[in-house]
């Protein structure tokens, strides 16, 4: 097993900020979108994400530094009937957490697979059709909320508040959709 610190190209005394900066630099360098079809870049990207998953979390990093590996189950579970002595739901929660960790860097609708990451600086590109259907949806929301507003007084105070929120949200969506249709930069 390769050392996680060497994968992220940092020393064992690196701060969390240094680890994060190195992770971002390497993730951008080896991102599969920049190297389509390159299996070595894809593998390197997976290794970088796995290393940062451990070293980016202080508790996981402490366990890795102490034992040379990170085992998510050993921290919380004892071997008492396969469940933690503290929490009878830990078997279910552990399985749920493990599934979430496996899907941490993927989206189900992504054709590229589990290695694809979505970050704050990266957004999905929208087509004119996406903006058009968003416009239709927001027009329908606004029309329905506006037509129900006269009956909303029956559910006072929640009815008028919900109708007003729907109208405002629909108008905002209409504006974003129109901006996207006209300029291509709505969302």
PDB file of C-alpha atoms in Angstrom:
ATOM      1  CA  UNK A   1       0.000   0.000   0.000  1.00  0.00           C
ATOM      2  CA  UNK A   2       1.377   3.369  -1.006  1.00  0.00           C
ATOM      3  CA  UNK A   3       1.767   6.089   1.602  1.00  0.00           C
ATOM      4  CA  UNK A   4      -1.156   8.548   1.484  1.00  0.00           C
ATOM      5  CA  UNK A   5       1.139  11.487   2.172  1.00  0.00           C
ATOM      6  CA  UNK A   6       3.276  10.635  -0.871  1.00  0.00           C
ATOM      7  CA  UNK A   7       0.133  10.339  -3.023  1.00  0.00           C
ATOM      8  CA  UNK A   8      -0.821  13.911  -2.066  1.00  0.00           C
ATOM      9  CA  UNK A   9       2.844  14.995  -2.302  1.00  0.00           C
ATOM     10  CA  UNK A  10       2.962  16.473   1.224  1.00  0.00           C
ATOM     11  CA  UNK A  11       5.013  15.727   4.320  1.00  0.00           C
ATOM     12  CA  UNK A  12       3.620  13.997   7.392  1.00  0.00           C
ATOM     13  CA  UNK A  13       3.816  17.304   9.257  1.00  0.00           C
ATOM     14  CA  UNK A  14       1.696  19.154   6.680  1.00  0.00           C
ATOM     15  CA  UNK A  15      -1.174  21.277   7.928  1.00  0.00           C
ATOM     16  CA  UNK A  16      -4.775  20.694   6.834  1.00  0.00           C
ATOM     17  CA  UNK A  17      -4.540  23.781   4.605  1.00  0.00           C
ATOM     18  CA  UNK A  18      -1.421  22.426   2.891  1.00  0.00           C
ATOM     19  CA  UNK A  19      -3.098  19.051   2.366  1.00  0.00           C
ATOM     20  CA  UNK A  20      -6.187  20.715   0.921  1.00  0.00           C
ATOM     21  CA  UNK A  21      -4.131  22.925  -1.409  1.00  0.00           C
ATOM     22  CA  UNK A  22      -2.104  19.958  -2.646  1.00  0.00           C
ATOM     23  CA  UNK A  23      -5.280  17.933  -3.152  1.00  0.00           C
ATOM     24  CA  UNK A  24      -6.871  20.699  -5.240  1.00  0.00           C
ATOM     25  CA  UNK A  25      -3.730  21.125  -7.347  1.00  0.00           C
ATOM     26  CA  UNK A  26      -3.358  17.383  -8.013  1.00  0.00           C
ATOM     27  CA  UNK A  27      -7.087  16.849  -8.605  1.00  0.00           C
ATOM     28  CA  UNK A  28      -7.050  19.533 -11.277  1.00  0.00           C
ATOM     29  CA  UNK A  29      -3.843  18.148 -12.790  1.00  0.00           C
ATOM     30  CA  UNK A  30      -5.089  14.546 -13.089  1.00  0.00           C
ATOM     31  CA  UNK A  31      -8.798  15.193 -13.632  1.00  0.00           C
ATOM     32  CA  UNK A  32     -10.139  12.702 -16.215  1.00  0.00           C
ATOM     33  CA  UNK A  33     -11.908  15.461 -18.145  1.00  0.00           C
ATOM     34  CA  UNK A  34      -8.492  16.893 -18.984  1.00  0.00           C
ATOM     35  CA  UNK A  35      -7.174  13.427 -19.962  1.00  0.00           C
ATOM     36  CA  UNK A  36     -10.046  11.587 -21.671  1.00  0.00           C
ATOM     37  CA  UNK A  37      -9.340   7.895 -22.125  1.00  0.00           C
ATOM     38  CA  UNK A  38      -6.114   7.987 -20.066  1.00  0.00           C
ATOM     39  CA  UNK A  39      -6.456   5.137 -17.556  1.00  0.00           C
ATOM     40  CA  UNK A  40      -3.326   6.111 -15.598  1.00  0.00           C
ATOM     41  CA  UNK A  41      -4.663   9.628 -14.993  1.00  0.00           C
ATOM     42  CA  UNK A  42      -7.995   8.150 -13.929  1.00  0.00           C
ATOM     43  CA  UNK A  43      -6.297   5.793 -11.462  1.00  0.00           C
ATOM     44  CA  UNK A  44      -4.128   8.601 -10.107  1.00  0.00           C
ATOM     45  CA  UNK A  45      -7.249  10.744  -9.668  1.00  0.00           C
ATOM     46  CA  UNK A  46      -8.963   7.944  -7.729  1.00  0.00           C
ATOM     47  CA  UNK A  47      -5.894   7.545  -5.503  1.00  0.00           C
ATOM     48  CA  UNK A  48      -5.786  11.294  -4.832  1.00  0.00           C
ATOM     49  CA  UNK A  49      -9.459  11.337  -3.831  1.00  0.00           C
ATOM     50  CA  UNK A  50      -9.040   8.298  -1.570  1.00  0.00           C
ATOM     51  CA  UNK A  51      -5.966   9.801   0.096  1.00  0.00           C
ATOM     52  CA  UNK A  52      -7.703  13.122   0.677  1.00  0.00           C
ATOM     53  CA  UNK A  53     -10.751  11.332   2.091  1.00  0.00           C
ATOM     54  CA  UNK A  54      -8.528  10.075   4.906  1.00  0.00           C
ATOM     55  CA  UNK A  55      -6.008  12.900   5.321  1.00  0.00           C
ATOM     56  CA  UNK A  56      -8.572  15.660   4.875  1.00  0.00           C
ATOM     57  CA  UNK A  57     -10.467  14.538   7.991  1.00  0.00           C
ATOM     58  CA  UNK A  58      -8.626  15.111  11.283  1.00  0.00           C
ATOM     59  CA  UNK A  59     -10.012  11.997  13.022  1.00  0.00           C
ATOM     60  CA  UNK A  60      -9.280   9.704  10.070  1.00  0.00           C
ATOM     61  CA  UNK A  61      -5.819  11.228   9.709  1.00  0.00           C
ATOM     62  CA  UNK A  62      -5.053  10.626  13.403  1.00  0.00           C
ATOM     63  CA  UNK A  63      -6.066   6.973  13.054  1.00  0.00           C
ATOM     64  CA  UNK A  64      -4.000   6.635   9.877  1.00  0.00           C
ATOM     65  CA  UNK A  65      -0.971   8.200  11.593  1.00  0.00           C
ATOM     66  CA  UNK A  66      -1.361   5.886  14.602  1.00  0.00           C
ATOM     67  CA  UNK A  67      -2.036   2.590  12.844  1.00  0.00           C
ATOM     68  CA  UNK A  68      -0.799   3.111   9.283  1.00  0.00           C
ATOM     69  CA  UNK A  69      -4.259   2.512   7.853  1.00  0.00           C
ATOM     70  CA  UNK A  70      -7.789   3.755   8.205  1.00  0.00           C
ATOM     71  CA  UNK A  71     -10.644   1.389   8.942  1.00  0.00           C
ATOM     72  CA  UNK A  72     -13.961   3.196   9.257  1.00  0.00           C
ATOM     73  CA  UNK A  73     -15.540   0.335  11.203  1.00  0.00           C
ATOM     74  CA  UNK A  74     -12.842  -0.102  13.843  1.00  0.00           C
ATOM     75  CA  UNK A  75     -13.291   3.395  15.238  1.00  0.00           C
ATOM     76  CA  UNK A  76     -16.951   3.017  16.081  1.00  0.00           C
ATOM     77  CA  UNK A  77     -17.807  -0.662  16.254  1.00  0.00           C
ATOM     78  CA  UNK A  78     -16.845  -3.358  18.674  1.00  0.00           C
ATOM     79  CA  UNK A  79     -17.127  -7.050  17.879  1.00  0.00           C
ATOM     80  CA  UNK A  80     -20.110  -7.526  20.163  1.00  0.00           C
ATOM     81  CA  UNK A  81     -22.611  -9.235  17.891  1.00  0.00           C
ATOM     82  CA  UNK A  82     -21.353  -7.252  14.910  1.00  0.00           C
ATOM     83  CA  UNK A  83     -22.806  -4.062  16.353  1.00  0.00           C
ATOM     84  CA  UNK A  84     -21.543  -1.272  18.497  1.00  0.00           C
ATOM     85  CA  UNK A  85     -22.153  -1.652  22.208  1.00  0.00           C
ATOM     86  CA  UNK A  86     -23.271   1.987  22.324  1.00  0.00           C
ATOM     87  CA  UNK A  87     -25.796   2.079  19.520  1.00  0.00           C
ATOM     88  CA  UNK A  88     -28.045  -0.743  18.281  1.00  0.00           C
ATOM     89  CA  UNK A  89     -28.508   1.055  14.944  1.00  0.00           C
ATOM     90  CA  UNK A  90     -24.800   1.221  14.135  1.00  0.00           C
ATOM     91  CA  UNK A  91     -24.862  -1.753  11.774  1.00  0.00           C
ATOM     92  CA  UNK A  92     -27.447   0.004   9.638  1.00  0.00           C
ATOM     93  CA  UNK A  93     -25.732   3.392   9.967  1.00  0.00           C
ATOM     94  CA  UNK A  94     -22.322   1.885   9.178  1.00  0.00           C
ATOM     95  CA  UNK A  95     -23.648   0.307   6.001  1.00  0.00           C
ATOM     96  CA  UNK A  96     -25.338   3.564   5.044  1.00  0.00           C
ATOM     97  CA  UNK A  97     -22.148   5.544   5.743  1.00  0.00           C
ATOM     98  CA  UNK A  98     -20.045   3.103   3.734  1.00  0.00           C
ATOM     99  CA  UNK A  99     -22.443   3.387   0.786  1.00  0.00           C
ATOM    100  CA  UNK A 100     -22.291   7.183   1.018  1.00  0.00           C
ATOM    101  CA  UNK A 101     -18.489   7.114   1.039  1.00  0.00           C
ATOM    102  CA  UNK A 102     -18.474   4.971  -2.084  1.00  0.00           C
ATOM    103  CA  UNK A 103     -20.779   7.439  -3.859  1.00  0.00           C
ATOM    104  CA  UNK A 104     -19.158  10.546  -2.415  1.00  0.00           C
ATOM    105  CA  UNK A 105     -17.616  11.642  -5.700  1.00  0.00           C
ATOM    106  CA  UNK A 106     -20.285  10.521  -8.115  1.00  0.00           C
ATOM    107  CA  UNK A 107     -23.709  11.459  -9.356  1.00  0.00           C
ATOM    108  CA  UNK A 108     -26.168   8.890 -10.610  1.00  0.00           C
ATOM    109  CA  UNK A 109     -26.926  10.882 -13.746  1.00  0.00           C
ATOM    110  CA  UNK A 110     -23.254  11.290 -14.671  1.00  0.00           C
ATOM    111  CA  UNK A 111     -22.165   9.220 -17.686  1.00  0.00           C
ATOM    112  CA  UNK A 112     -18.488   9.401 -16.689  1.00  0.00           C
ATOM    113  CA  UNK A 113     -18.799   7.185 -13.613  1.00  0.00           C
ATOM    114  CA  UNK A 114     -17.717   7.269  -9.990  1.00  0.00           C
ATOM    115  CA  UNK A 115     -14.544   9.333 -10.417  1.00  0.00           C
ATOM    116  CA  UNK A 116     -16.335  12.514 -11.524  1.00  0.00           C
ATOM    117  CA  UNK A 117     -16.304  15.282  -8.918  1.00  0.00           C
ATOM    118  CA  UNK A 118     -18.467  18.363  -8.751  1.00  0.00           C
ATOM    119  CA  UNK A 119     -16.968  21.355  -7.006  1.00  0.00           C
ATOM    120  CA  UNK A 120     -18.073  24.880  -6.205  1.00  0.00           C
ATOM    121  CA  UNK A 121     -16.132  26.338  -9.118  1.00  0.00           C
ATOM    122  CA  UNK A 122     -17.598  23.944 -11.644  1.00  0.00           C
ATOM    123  CA  UNK A 123     -21.189  23.904 -12.882  1.00  0.00           C
ATOM    124  CA  UNK A 124     -23.173  21.803 -15.283  1.00  0.00           C
ATOM    125  CA  UNK A 125     -23.667  23.473 -18.655  1.00  0.00           C
ATOM    126  CA  UNK A 126     -27.281  24.070 -19.601  1.00  0.00           C
ATOM    127  CA  UNK A 127     -28.748  23.878 -23.083  1.00  0.00           C
ATOM    128  CA  UNK A 128     -31.421  26.089 -24.623  1.00  0.00           C
ATOM    129  CA  UNK A 129     -33.863  23.211 -24.128  1.00  0.00           C
ATOM    130  CA  UNK A 130     -33.092  23.132 -20.386  1.00  0.00           C
ATOM    131  CA  UNK A 131     -33.795  26.853 -20.151  1.00  0.00           C
ATOM    132  CA  UNK A 132     -36.998  26.496 -22.179  1.00  0.00           C
ATOM    133  CA  UNK A 133     -38.401  23.737 -19.964  1.00  0.00           C
ATOM    134  CA  UNK A 134     -37.362  25.699 -16.893  1.00  0.00           C
ATOM    135  CA  UNK A 135     -39.278  28.677 -18.273  1.00  0.00           C
ATOM    136  CA  UNK A 136     -42.408  26.564 -18.828  1.00  0.00           C
ATOM    137  CA  UNK A 137     -42.159  25.052 -15.337  1.00  0.00           C
ATOM    138  CA  UNK A 138     -41.742  28.453 -13.671  1.00  0.00           C
ATOM    139  CA  UNK A 139     -44.628  29.943 -15.686  1.00  0.00           C
ATOM    140  CA  UNK A 140     -46.848  27.081 -14.512  1.00  0.00           C
ATOM    141  CA  UNK A 141     -45.758  27.526 -10.871  1.00  0.00           C
ATOM    142  CA  UNK A 142     -46.446  31.255 -11.007  1.00  0.00           C
ATOM    143  CA  UNK A 143     -49.847  30.775 -12.678  1.00  0.00           C
ATOM    144  CA  UNK A 144     -50.983  28.108 -10.210  1.00  0.00           C
ATOM    145  CA  UNK A 145     -49.847  30.085  -7.161  1.00  0.00           C
ATOM    146  CA  UNK A 146     -51.451  33.261  -8.500  1.00  0.00           C
ATOM    147  CA  UNK A 147     -54.775  31.507  -9.229  1.00  0.00           C
ATOM    148  CA  UNK A 148     -54.825  29.849  -5.786  1.00  0.00           C
ATOM    149  CA  UNK A 149     -53.966  33.057  -3.968  1.00  0.00           C
ATOM    150  CA  UNK A 150     -57.621  34.133  -3.661  1.00  0.00           C
ATOM    151  CA  UNK A 151     -58.413  30.880  -1.815  1.00  0.00           C
ATOM    152  CA  UNK A 152     -55.274  30.969   0.308  1.00  0.00           C
ATOM    153  CA  UNK A 153     -56.970  33.090   2.971  1.00  0.00           C
ATOM    154  CA  UNK A 154     -58.792  29.907   4.044  1.00  0.00           C
ATOM    155  CA  UNK A 155     -55.474  28.525   5.278  1.00  0.00           C
ATOM    156  CA  UNK A 156     -54.390  31.727   7.018  1.00  0.00           C
ATOM    157  CA  UNK A 157     -51.499  32.439   7.770  1.00  0.00           C
ATOM    158  CA  UNK A 158     -49.731  29.644   5.866  1.00  0.00           C
ATOM    159  CA  UNK A 159     -51.754  29.779   2.645  1.00  0.00           C
ATOM    160  CA  UNK A 160     -50.940  33.376   1.701  1.00  0.00           C
ATOM    161  CA  UNK A 161     -47.301  32.913   2.676  1.00  0.00           C
ATOM    162  CA  UNK A 162     -46.959  29.802   0.512  1.00  0.00           C
ATOM    163  CA  UNK A 163     -48.693  31.445  -2.439  1.00  0.00           C
ATOM    164  CA  UNK A 164     -46.534  34.538  -2.182  1.00  0.00           C
ATOM    165  CA  UNK A 165     -43.381  32.391  -1.931  1.00  0.00           C
ATOM    166  CA  UNK A 166     -44.461  30.395  -4.997  1.00  0.00           C
ATOM    167  CA  UNK A 167     -45.150  33.536  -6.999  1.00  0.00           C
ATOM    168  CA  UNK A 168     -41.820  35.125  -6.066  1.00  0.00           C
ATOM    169  CA  UNK A 169     -39.918  31.898  -6.755  1.00  0.00           C
ATOM    170  CA  UNK A 170     -41.695  31.455 -10.096  1.00  0.00           C
ATOM    171  CA  UNK A 171     -40.949  35.010 -11.200  1.00  0.00           C
ATOM    172  CA  UNK A 172     -37.292  34.610 -10.230  1.00  0.00           C
ATOM    173  CA  UNK A 173     -37.137  31.359 -12.191  1.00  0.00           C
ATOM    174  CA  UNK A 174     -38.773  33.010 -15.198  1.00  0.00           C
ATOM    175  CA  UNK A 175     -36.158  35.761 -15.130  1.00  0.00           C
ATOM    176  CA  UNK A 176     -33.271  33.259 -14.890  1.00  0.00           C
ATOM    177  CA  UNK A 177     -34.749  31.129 -17.685  1.00  0.00           C
ATOM    178  CA  UNK A 178     -35.235  34.117 -19.978  1.00  0.00           C
ATOM    179  CA  UNK A 179     -31.699  35.318 -19.254  1.00  0.00           C
ATOM    180  CA  UNK A 180     -30.421  31.836 -20.093  1.00  0.00           C
ATOM    181  CA  UNK A 181     -32.406  31.671 -23.307  1.00  0.00           C
ATOM    182  CA  UNK A 182     -31.339  35.129 -24.454  1.00  0.00           C
ATOM    183  CA  UNK A 183     -27.698  35.211 -23.317  1.00  0.00           C
ATOM    184  CA  UNK A 184     -26.803  31.627 -22.404  1.00  0.00           C
ATOM    185  CA  UNK A 185     -25.774  32.553 -18.842  1.00  0.00           C
ATOM    186  CA  UNK A 186     -28.881  32.257 -16.695  1.00  0.00           C
ATOM    187  CA  UNK A 187     -27.879  29.801 -13.965  1.00  0.00           C
TER     188      UNK A 187
END
